[in-house]
Amino acid sequence: MTTTLGVEATGPTRPRGGDLVQQFEAGLDAPICLTWELTYACNLACAHCLSSSGRRDPRELTTEQCEAVIDELERMQVFYVNIGGGEPTVRPDFWHLVEYAVAHHVGVKFSTNGVRLTPERARWLASTDYVDVQISLDGATADVNDRVRGPGSYDTAITALRNLHEAGFKDPKLSVVCTRENIPQLDEFKSIADAYGATLRLTRLRPSGRGADVWDVLHPLPAQQRELYDWLVARGDNVLTGDSFFHLAPFGEKLPGLNLCGAGRVVCLIDPIGDVYACPFAIHEEFLAGNVLEAGFQHVWQTSRLFADLRSPQTGGACTSCQFFDACRGGCMAAKFFTGLPLDGPDPECVQGYGEAALAAPREVPAASQDHSRSSPGRNAPVLLTLQRRPPTTACDENPLAGTAASAHS
Amino acid sequence: MVASGAEQARVDLAEAWELSPSVALRPEPFGALAYHFGNRKLTFLKRPDLVALVRALASAPSVASALDIVGISARQRAAYLDALSGLAATDMIRKRAS
Ligand code: SF4
Ligand code: SF4
């Protein structure tokens, strides 16, 4: 919203005056963009899975514990949660929890590969206002998609989109992680979304979870970053980006969105066992703020040391002298962390090219703090997963590394 | 992102308005967040007195009287009317029969 009205100082620790970005940097009373991964279980094994999903974690929150989390979100007035996983719909109580959330005035946007979106479910979803559905697709053609997401996953996603459309579900999201292989297909993605009355949502591939293993071969090349930016400027009016691409702002005008790293400030993640992380792309003990089972989610959000640190003024390091720092702010914290770059330096995909230089220098990539991948690739494993996973060096080092950041309408 | 295609509603001083039934307001240190469960738009009310104004609309006979109740000076009225029109464009507030 554009108003000519400024912001008034409201408390001793708040920035006085200043714009919304400064207010957001200091954190909000409750997150705007809360992701909740209900399970690590998944029927697929996408090569770039941010949470290294596959197997269910035996410590997964029970139905009652999940309901207690929803009760708390209602009290905190968290307007909606982004539910993901894993594949959330494989939890037997998934639809119950969605209904429970809606009954408690917590809207639900859930991400799915489409596996449980039968025509019957689609009709139920179309009958309620409080639920939004996001179907993941990472190629506009089956060959590009299935290489990353596994055989058959393209058809599953398209069938789900069709079921939603035929049931009269309005405006689902078609969610695409931009890769080297699908950047040439942006127009085709838009056509698919249009054909099913969906809104296209493009997000950034981040080197998190299994994404770390394939990031080197899948992340867009420098010329493609430009192509993506130009496409967003030309055709991006009704395309959502979850504020993913603010590191591309130095190419020209700012893209719509908050343009800041929201981790622990307006963004956070609750994982299947109730652990709270600063961001869905930062599932690592380094960014673990607490657990909802200890004293509740609000307690973690409002009192964790980690979040207090993330909300305190950050140093821009080597980026401070960059003329684009105001727009780009050094990019994505998680992308830097998982590629072993300093958190106060340039993003690995810095459009000035400083990221490539930094990636070429000696660096230590952090070890994963968890991995729920299935130990042997199943029959639905994508080609890229079997080709690209780095061989384990030691038993405990099996995966050497462990995707609406917040946007006003992510 | 600014709503595209929304009819550019103008909020008039003499009209009666109210917060839309599908909107929830959450107080924040800078003002409030407003979320519309129907069109899923999130909006920031950047000043506490704008929040007070939006809350005052429903019980005031007109926008003009809501502005008075909240104590908005004559000089600032135009800016607040603009802000209300912005909110009307995304159905955060809607017109009611006075
Ligand atoms: S910029 Fe990166 S670390 Fe920050 S909120 Fe977005 S995805 Fe998370
Ligand atoms: S040097 Fe830093 S601030 Fe400048 S464009 Fe690169 S990442 Fe962004």
Coordinates of C-alpha atoms and ligand atoms in Angstrom, one line a residue:
Chain A
M1 CA 0.0 0.0 0.0
T2 CA 1.3 3.4 -0.8
T3 CA 0.4 6.1 1.6
T4 CA 2.1 9.3 2.4
L5 CA 1.9 8.5 6.1
G6 CA 5.1 7.8 7.9
V7 CA 5.8 5.4 10.7
E8 CA 5.8 6.6 14.2
A9 CA 8.2 5.5 16.8
T10 CA 6.6 3.0 19.1
G11 CA 9.1 1.6 21.6
P12 CA 12.6 1.9 22.9
T13 CA 14.1 -0.9 20.8
R14 CA 12.3 0.0 17.6
P15 CA 13.9 2.2 15.0
R16 CA 12.3 5.6 15.2
G17 CA 10.7 6.8 12.0
G18 CA 12.1 5.1 9.0
D19 CA 10.3 2.8 6.7
L20 CA 8.6 -0.5 6.9
V21 CA 11.7 -2.4 6.0
Q22 CA 13.4 -1.1 9.1
Q23 CA 10.4 -2.1 11.2
F24 CA 10.6 -5.6 9.7
E25 CA 14.3 -5.9 10.3
A26 CA 13.5 -5.4 14.0
G27 CA 11.0 -8.2 13.8
L28 CA 7.3 -8.4 14.3
D29 CA 5.2 -9.7 17.2
A30 CA 4.3 -12.7 15.1
P31 CA 5.6 -14.0 11.8
I32 CA 4.0 -13.0 8.5
C33 CA 5.3 -16.0 6.6
L34 CA 5.3 -19.1 8.8
T35 CA 6.0 -22.4 7.1
W36 CA 5.1 -25.6 8.9
E37 CA 6.5 -28.8 7.6
L38 CA 4.1 -31.4 8.9
T39 CA 6.1 -34.4 7.9
Y40 CA 9.4 -35.5 6.4
A41 CA 7.6 -38.4 4.8
C42 CA 7.3 -38.1 1.0
N43 CA 6.2 -40.2 -1.9
L44 CA 8.8 -38.5 -4.1
A45 CA 12.5 -37.8 -3.7
C46 CA 13.1 -34.6 -5.5
A47 CA 16.8 -34.0 -6.2
H48 CA 16.6 -30.5 -4.8
C49 CA 14.4 -31.1 -1.7
L50 CA 15.0 -28.3 0.8
S51 CA 14.3 -30.6 3.7
S52 CA 16.0 -33.8 2.5
S53 CA 12.7 -35.5 2.9
G54 CA 11.8 -39.1 2.4
R55 CA 11.2 -41.0 5.6
R56 CA 8.9 -40.1 8.4
D57 CA 10.6 -38.9 11.6
P58 CA 9.4 -41.1 14.5
R59 CA 9.3 -38.0 16.7
E60 CA 6.8 -36.3 14.4
L61 CA 4.2 -34.1 16.4
T62 CA 1.0 -36.0 17.2
T63 CA -2.4 -34.8 16.1
E64 CA -3.0 -33.3 19.6
Q65 CA 0.3 -31.5 19.5
C66 CA -0.4 -30.1 16.1
E67 CA -3.8 -28.9 17.3
A68 CA -2.1 -27.1 20.2
V69 CA 0.2 -25.4 17.8
I70 CA -2.8 -24.2 15.8
D71 CA -4.5 -22.9 19.0
E72 CA -1.4 -20.9 19.7
L73 CA -1.2 -19.5 16.1
E74 CA -4.9 -18.4 16.5
R75 CA -4.0 -16.6 19.7
M76 CA -1.1 -14.9 18.1
Q77 CA -3.2 -14.0 15.1
V78 CA -0.9 -15.7 12.6
F79 CA -3.3 -15.2 9.6
Y80 CA -2.1 -18.2 7.7
V81 CA 0.4 -21.0 7.6
N82 CA 2.2 -22.4 4.6
I83 CA 2.1 -26.1 5.1
G84 CA 4.7 -28.2 3.4
G85 CA 6.9 -31.1 4.1
G86 CA 7.8 -33.7 2.9
E87 CA 4.4 -34.3 1.2
P88 CA 2.0 -33.1 3.9
T89 CA -1.0 -34.9 2.4
V90 CA 0.5 -38.3 3.2
R91 CA -0.1 -37.6 6.9
P92 CA -3.2 -39.5 7.8
D93 CA -4.6 -36.5 9.8
F94 CA -3.7 -33.9 7.2
W95 CA -7.2 -33.0 6.1
H96 CA -8.3 -33.0 9.7
L97 CA -5.6 -30.5 10.6
V98 CA -6.5 -28.3 7.7
E99 CA -10.1 -28.3 8.8
Y100 CA -9.0 -27.7 12.4
A101 CA -6.9 -24.7 11.4
V102 CA -9.7 -23.2 9.3
A103 CA -12.1 -23.6 12.1
H104 CA -9.6 -21.7 14.3
H105 CA -9.2 -18.8 11.8
V106 CA -5.8 -19.8 10.7
G107 CA -5.8 -19.9 6.9
V108 CA -3.9 -22.6 5.2
K109 CA -1.8 -22.6 2.1
F110 CA -0.4 -26.0 1.4
S111 CA 2.2 -27.2 -1.0
T112 CA 1.8 -30.5 -2.6
N113 CA 3.1 -32.6 -5.5
G114 CA -0.6 -33.4 -6.1
V115 CA -0.6 -37.0 -5.1
R116 CA -3.7 -36.9 -3.0
L117 CA -5.7 -34.2 -4.9
T118 CA -8.5 -36.4 -6.2
P119 CA -11.5 -34.9 -7.8
E120 CA -13.4 -35.4 -4.6
R121 CA -10.8 -33.5 -2.5
A122 CA -10.7 -30.8 -5.1
R123 CA -14.4 -30.3 -4.7
W124 CA -14.1 -30.0 -1.0
L125 CA -11.2 -27.5 -1.3
A126 CA -13.3 -25.4 -3.8
S127 CA -16.0 -25.1 -1.1
T128 CA -13.8 -23.3 1.4
D129 CA -12.3 -19.8 1.3
Y130 CA -9.6 -20.3 3.8
V131 CA -7.5 -22.8 2.0
D132 CA -5.0 -22.1 -0.8
V133 CA -3.2 -24.8 -2.8
Q134 CA 0.2 -24.7 -4.3
I135 CA 1.2 -27.4 -6.8
S136 CA 4.9 -27.9 -7.3
L137 CA 6.2 -28.4 -10.8
D138 CA 9.8 -27.8 -11.8
G139 CA 9.6 -28.4 -15.6
A140 CA 7.0 -27.2 -18.1
T141 CA 7.5 -30.5 -19.9
A142 CA 7.6 -34.0 -18.4
D143 CA 11.3 -34.6 -19.3
V144 CA 12.6 -31.5 -17.6
N145 CA 10.3 -31.9 -14.6
D146 CA 10.7 -35.6 -14.0
R147 CA 14.5 -35.4 -14.2
V148 CA 14.4 -33.4 -11.0
R149 CA 11.2 -34.6 -9.3
G150 CA 11.0 -38.2 -10.5
P151 CA 9.2 -40.2 -13.1
G152 CA 5.4 -39.6 -13.3
S153 CA 5.5 -36.5 -11.1
Y154 CA 4.7 -34.2 -14.1
D155 CA 1.5 -36.1 -14.8
T156 CA 0.5 -36.1 -11.1
A157 CA 0.9 -32.4 -10.9
I158 CA -1.0 -31.7 -14.1
T159 CA -3.8 -34.0 -13.1
A160 CA -4.1 -32.2 -9.7
L161 CA -4.3 -28.9 -11.5
R162 CA -7.0 -30.2 -13.8
N163 CA -9.0 -31.7 -10.9
L164 CA -8.8 -28.3 -9.0
H165 CA -9.9 -26.5 -12.2
E166 CA -12.8 -28.8 -12.9
A167 CA -14.0 -28.6 -9.3
G168 CA -14.1 -24.8 -9.6
F169 CA -11.2 -24.1 -7.2
K170 CA -10.2 -20.5 -7.8
D171 CA -6.6 -19.4 -8.3
P172 CA -4.4 -22.2 -7.1
K173 CA -0.6 -21.5 -7.3
L174 CA 1.7 -23.3 -9.7
S175 CA 5.0 -23.2 -7.8
V176 CA 8.2 -23.5 -9.8
V177 CA 11.7 -23.6 -8.4
C178 CA 13.8 -21.8 -11.1
T179 CA 16.7 -23.9 -12.4
R180 CA 19.2 -23.9 -15.2
E181 CA 17.0 -26.4 -17.0
N182 CA 13.7 -24.7 -16.7
I183 CA 14.6 -21.0 -17.1
P184 CA 14.0 -21.3 -20.9
Q185 CA 10.5 -22.5 -20.1
L186 CA 9.2 -19.5 -18.3
D187 CA 6.6 -18.6 -21.0
E188 CA 5.4 -22.2 -21.0
F189 CA 4.9 -22.3 -17.3
K190 CA 2.8 -19.1 -17.6
S191 CA 0.7 -20.8 -20.2
I192 CA 0.1 -23.9 -18.1
A193 CA -0.9 -21.7 -15.1
D194 CA -3.2 -19.7 -17.3
A195 CA -4.8 -22.8 -18.8
Y196 CA -5.8 -24.0 -15.3
G197 CA -6.8 -20.6 -13.9
A198 CA -3.7 -20.8 -11.6
T199 CA -1.2 -18.1 -10.6
L200 CA 2.4 -18.8 -11.4
R201 CA 4.8 -18.6 -8.5
L202 CA 8.5 -18.6 -9.2
T203 CA 11.0 -19.1 -6.4
R204 CA 14.7 -19.4 -6.1
L205 CA 16.7 -22.7 -5.9
R206 CA 18.6 -22.5 -2.7
P207 CA 21.4 -24.9 -1.8
S208 CA 19.4 -26.3 1.2
G209 CA 18.8 -29.9 2.0
R210 CA 19.4 -32.1 -1.0
G211 CA 19.3 -28.9 -3.0
A212 CA 22.9 -28.4 -1.8
D213 CA 23.9 -31.6 -3.6
V214 CA 22.6 -30.4 -7.0
W215 CA 22.9 -26.7 -6.6
D216 CA 26.2 -26.5 -8.5
V217 CA 24.6 -28.1 -11.6
L218 CA 21.1 -26.7 -11.3
H219 CA 21.3 -23.1 -10.2
P220 CA 20.8 -20.7 -13.0
L221 CA 23.8 -19.5 -14.9
P222 CA 24.7 -15.8 -14.7
A223 CA 23.1 -15.0 -18.1
Q224 CA 20.0 -16.9 -17.0
Q225 CA 19.7 -14.7 -13.9
R226 CA 19.5 -11.8 -16.3
E227 CA 17.0 -13.6 -18.4
L228 CA 14.9 -14.4 -15.4
Y229 CA 15.0 -10.8 -14.1
D230 CA 14.1 -9.4 -17.6
W231 CA 11.2 -11.9 -17.8
L232 CA 9.9 -10.8 -14.3
V233 CA 10.0 -7.2 -15.3
A234 CA 8.3 -7.8 -18.6
R235 CA 5.8 -10.5 -17.7
G236 CA 5.9 -10.7 -13.9
D237 CA 2.8 -8.5 -13.1
N238 CA 0.7 -11.4 -11.9
V239 CA 3.5 -13.7 -11.0
L240 CA 4.3 -14.3 -7.4
T241 CA 7.9 -14.7 -6.3
G242 CA 7.8 -15.0 -2.5
D243 CA 10.3 -12.2 -2.5
S244 CA 12.9 -14.7 -3.7
F245 CA 14.8 -12.7 -6.2
F246 CA 15.8 -9.5 -4.4
H247 CA 19.4 -10.4 -5.0
L248 CA 18.6 -9.6 -8.7
A249 CA 17.5 -6.1 -7.9
P250 CA 20.9 -4.6 -8.9
F251 CA 20.0 -5.4 -12.5
G252 CA 17.6 -2.5 -12.5
E253 CA 14.4 -1.5 -10.7
K254 CA 13.5 -3.3 -7.5
L255 CA 11.1 -6.2 -7.9
P256 CA 7.9 -6.1 -5.8
G257 CA 8.2 -7.4 -2.3
L258 CA 9.9 -6.6 0.9
N259 CA 13.4 -7.0 -0.5
L260 CA 15.1 -8.2 2.7
C261 CA 16.1 -11.4 4.3
G262 CA 13.1 -12.1 6.6
A263 CA 14.7 -15.0 8.4
G264 CA 13.7 -14.9 12.1
R265 CA 12.2 -11.4 11.5
V266 CA 9.0 -12.1 9.5
V267 CA 9.8 -15.6 8.3
C268 CA 10.3 -18.9 10.2
L269 CA 9.8 -22.6 10.0
I270 CA 8.3 -25.2 12.3
D271 CA 9.5 -28.6 11.4
P272 CA 7.7 -32.0 11.8
I273 CA 9.1 -32.5 15.3
G274 CA 8.3 -29.0 16.4
D275 CA 11.8 -27.5 16.0
V276 CA 11.7 -23.8 15.1
Y277 CA 14.2 -22.6 12.5
A278 CA 14.8 -19.1 11.2
C279 CA 13.7 -20.0 7.7
P280 CA 12.5 -23.0 5.8
F281 CA 15.8 -22.9 3.8
A282 CA 17.9 -22.9 6.9
I283 CA 17.3 -26.3 8.5
H284 CA 20.5 -26.6 10.3
E285 CA 21.3 -26.5 14.0
E286 CA 23.0 -23.2 13.5
F287 CA 19.6 -21.6 12.8
L288 CA 17.6 -23.6 15.3
A289 CA 15.7 -21.3 17.7
G290 CA 13.9 -23.8 20.0
N291 CA 11.1 -26.3 20.0
V292 CA 7.3 -25.7 20.3
L293 CA 7.0 -28.5 22.9
E294 CA 9.1 -26.6 25.4
A295 CA 7.2 -23.4 26.1
G296 CA 5.2 -23.0 22.9
F297 CA 5.8 -21.3 19.6
Q298 CA 5.2 -17.7 20.8
H299 CA 7.9 -18.2 23.4
V300 CA 10.4 -19.2 20.8
W301 CA 9.4 -16.5 18.4
Q302 CA 9.6 -13.7 21.0
T303 CA 12.4 -14.8 23.2
S304 CA 14.9 -16.9 21.3
R305 CA 18.5 -15.6 21.4
L306 CA 19.0 -16.5 17.7
F307 CA 16.0 -14.5 16.6
A308 CA 17.1 -11.5 18.8
D309 CA 20.5 -11.7 17.0
L310 CA 18.9 -11.9 13.5
R311 CA 16.7 -8.9 14.4
S312 CA 19.6 -6.8 15.6
P313 CA 21.4 -4.6 13.0
Q314 CA 23.5 -6.7 10.7
T315 CA 26.8 -5.8 9.2
G316 CA 27.0 -5.9 5.4
G317 CA 30.7 -6.9 5.4
A318 CA 32.2 -6.8 2.0
C319 CA 28.8 -5.8 0.5
T320 CA 28.6 -2.5 2.4
S321 CA 30.7 -0.7 -0.2
C322 CA 28.6 -2.1 -3.0
Q323 CA 26.4 0.6 -4.8
F324 CA 23.6 -1.9 -4.9
F325 CA 23.6 -2.8 -1.2
D326 CA 20.4 -1.0 -0.5
A327 CA 18.4 -3.1 -2.9
C328 CA 20.2 -6.4 -2.5
R329 CA 21.5 -6.4 1.1
G330 CA 23.9 -9.1 0.3
G331 CA 21.2 -11.6 -0.7
C332 CA 20.1 -14.8 1.0
M333 CA 21.6 -15.9 4.3
A334 CA 20.8 -19.6 3.7
A335 CA 22.4 -19.6 0.3
K336 CA 25.6 -18.2 1.7
F337 CA 25.6 -20.5 4.7
F338 CA 25.1 -23.7 2.7
T339 CA 27.7 -22.8 0.1
G340 CA 30.2 -22.1 2.9
L341 CA 30.4 -18.3 2.2
P342 CA 30.6 -15.7 4.9
L343 CA 27.2 -14.5 6.0
D344 CA 28.2 -10.9 5.9
G345 CA 29.5 -11.1 2.3
P346 CA 28.0 -11.4 -1.2
D347 CA 25.4 -14.0 -2.2
P348 CA 26.7 -16.9 -4.2
E349 CA 24.6 -15.6 -7.1
C350 CA 25.7 -12.0 -6.6
V351 CA 24.9 -10.3 -10.0
Q352 CA 28.2 -8.4 -9.7
G353 CA 30.0 -11.7 -10.0
Y354 CA 31.5 -11.5 -6.5
G355 CA 29.8 -14.8 -5.6
E356 CA 31.5 -16.8 -8.2
A357 CA 34.9 -15.5 -7.1
A358 CA 34.0 -16.4 -3.5
L359 CA 32.9 -19.8 -4.6
A360 CA 36.1 -20.4 -6.4
A361 CA 38.1 -19.6 -3.3
P362 CA 38.8 -22.2 -0.6
R363 CA 35.7 -22.6 1.6
E364 CA 34.2 -25.1 4.0
V365 CA 30.7 -26.3 3.2
P366 CA 28.8 -27.0 6.5
A367 CA 27.8 -30.6 7.2
A368 CA 24.1 -31.4 7.3
S369 CA 22.6 -31.6 10.7
Q370 CA 19.9 -33.9 9.5
D371 CA 18.8 -35.9 6.6
H372 CA 15.5 -37.9 6.1
S373 CA 16.3 -39.1 2.6
R374 CA 15.6 -42.7 2.0
S375 CA 18.8 -44.7 2.1
S376 CA 18.3 -46.3 -1.3
P377 CA 16.7 -44.4 -4.1
G378 CA 13.2 -45.9 -4.7
R379 CA 11.7 -46.6 -8.1
N380 CA 10.5 -43.1 -8.3
A381 CA 13.8 -41.5 -7.7
P382 CA 14.7 -38.8 -10.2
V383 CA 17.7 -39.2 -12.5
L384 CA 19.4 -36.2 -11.0
L385 CA 19.3 -37.6 -7.6
T386 CA 21.0 -40.8 -8.5
L387 CA 23.5 -39.0 -10.7
Q388 CA 24.4 -36.1 -8.5
R389 CA 24.4 -37.2 -4.9
R390 CA 27.9 -37.0 -3.6
P391 CA 29.3 -40.2 -2.3
P392 CA 29.4 -40.4 1.5
T393 CA 32.9 -39.8 2.9
T394 CA 32.2 -41.1 6.4
A395 CA 29.2 -42.8 7.9
C396 CA 28.0 -39.7 9.7
D397 CA 28.7 -37.5 6.7
E398 CA 26.3 -39.1 4.4
N399 CA 24.8 -35.9 3.1
P400 CA 27.5 -33.3 3.3
L401 CA 25.0 -30.6 3.4
A402 CA 21.9 -30.3 4.8
G403 CA 12.5 -23.3 -0.5
T404 CA 7.0 -16.6 0.2
A405 CA 10.7 -15.7 2.0
A406 CA 8.2 -13.2 3.1
S407 CA 6.4 -11.3 0.5
A408 CA 3.2 -9.4 1.0
H409 CA 1.5 -12.0 -1.1
S410 CA 3.7 -14.9 -1.2
Chain B
M1 CA 2.2 -5.8 -5.1
V2 CA -0.6 -3.4 -5.9
A3 CA -3.9 -5.0 -6.7
S4 CA -4.4 -4.8 -10.4
G5 CA -7.8 -4.6 -11.9
A6 CA -9.4 -3.5 -8.7
E7 CA -11.9 -0.7 -9.3
Q8 CA -10.4 2.5 -8.0
A9 CA -12.8 3.1 -5.2
R10 CA -12.8 6.7 -3.8
V11 CA -13.8 7.1 -0.2
D12 CA -16.0 10.1 0.4
L13 CA -16.2 12.0 3.6
A14 CA -20.0 11.8 3.8
E15 CA -20.2 8.0 3.3
A16 CA -20.3 5.3 5.9
W17 CA -17.6 2.6 5.7
E18 CA -16.5 -0.4 7.8
L19 CA -13.8 -3.0 8.0
S20 CA -14.7 -5.9 5.7
P21 CA -16.0 -8.9 7.5
S22 CA -13.2 -11.1 6.0
V23 CA -10.4 -8.9 7.4
A24 CA -8.5 -9.5 10.5
L25 CA -6.3 -6.8 12.1
R26 CA -3.3 -7.7 14.1
P27 CA -1.7 -5.0 16.2
E28 CA 2.1 -4.5 15.6
P29 CA 4.4 -1.9 17.0
F30 CA 4.3 0.3 13.9
G31 CA 0.5 0.1 13.5
A32 CA -1.2 -3.1 12.3
L33 CA -1.2 -5.8 9.7
A34 CA -4.5 -6.3 7.9
Y35 CA -5.2 -9.7 6.3
H36 CA -8.1 -10.4 4.0
F37 CA -9.0 -14.1 4.2
G38 CA -11.0 -13.9 0.9
N39 CA -8.6 -12.3 -1.5
R40 CA -5.6 -13.2 0.7
K41 CA -4.0 -9.8 0.5
L42 CA -1.9 -8.6 3.3
T43 CA -1.7 -4.9 4.0
F44 CA 0.3 -2.8 6.4
L45 CA -1.3 0.0 8.3
K46 CA 1.7 2.1 8.9
R47 CA 0.4 4.4 11.7
P48 CA -1.4 3.7 14.9
D49 CA -3.9 6.5 14.1
L50 CA -4.7 4.9 10.8
V51 CA -5.5 1.7 12.7
A52 CA -7.7 3.7 15.1
L53 CA -9.5 5.3 12.2
V54 CA -10.2 2.0 10.4
R55 CA -11.5 0.6 13.7
A56 CA -13.7 3.7 14.3
L57 CA -15.4 3.5 10.9
A58 CA -18.0 0.9 11.8
S59 CA -19.5 2.9 14.6
A60 CA -19.2 6.3 13.1
P61 CA -22.1 7.7 11.0
S62 CA -19.6 8.9 8.3
V63 CA -16.0 8.9 7.4
A64 CA -15.8 12.6 8.4
S65 CA -17.0 11.8 11.8
A66 CA -14.6 8.9 12.2
L67 CA -11.8 11.3 11.3
D68 CA -13.0 13.7 14.1
I69 CA -13.3 10.9 16.6
V70 CA -9.7 9.8 16.0
G71 CA -8.6 13.5 16.0
I72 CA -7.2 13.8 12.5
S73 CA -6.5 17.5 11.8
A74 CA -8.1 19.1 8.8
R75 CA -4.7 19.5 7.2
Q76 CA -4.1 15.7 7.3
R77 CA -7.5 14.7 6.1
A78 CA -6.5 14.3 2.4
A79 CA -3.7 11.9 3.2
Y80 CA -6.0 9.7 5.4
L81 CA -8.7 9.7 2.7
D82 CA -6.1 8.5 0.2
A83 CA -5.1 5.8 2.6
L84 CA -8.7 4.7 3.0
S85 CA -9.2 4.7 -0.7
G86 CA -6.2 2.4 -1.0
L87 CA -7.7 0.1 1.5
A88 CA -11.1 0.2 -0.3
A89 CA -9.4 -0.8 -3.6
T90 CA -8.5 -4.2 -2.1
D91 CA -11.7 -4.6 -0.2
M92 CA -10.0 -4.2 3.2
I93 CA -12.8 -1.7 4.0
R94 CA -16.2 -1.6 2.4
K95 CA -19.1 0.8 2.1
R96 CA -22.1 0.3 4.3
A97 CA -25.5 1.8 4.3
S98 CA -25.4 4.7 6.7
Ligands
SF4_1 S1 16.8 -14.5 2.0 FE1 17.3 -16.7 2.3 S2 17.7 -17.0 4.5 FE2 16.6 -15.0 4.2 S3 14.4 -15.5 4.6 FE3 14.8 -15.6 2.3 S4 15.3 -17.8 1.9 FE4 15.5 -17.5 4.2
SF4_2 S1 28.2 -7.2 -3.7 FE1 26.7 -7.8 -2.2 S2 25.2 -6.1 -2.2 FE2 26.4 -6.0 -4.1 S3 25.2 -7.1 -5.6 FE3 26.7 -8.5 -4.8 S4 25.6 -9.6 -3.1 FE4 24.4 -7.7 -3.6

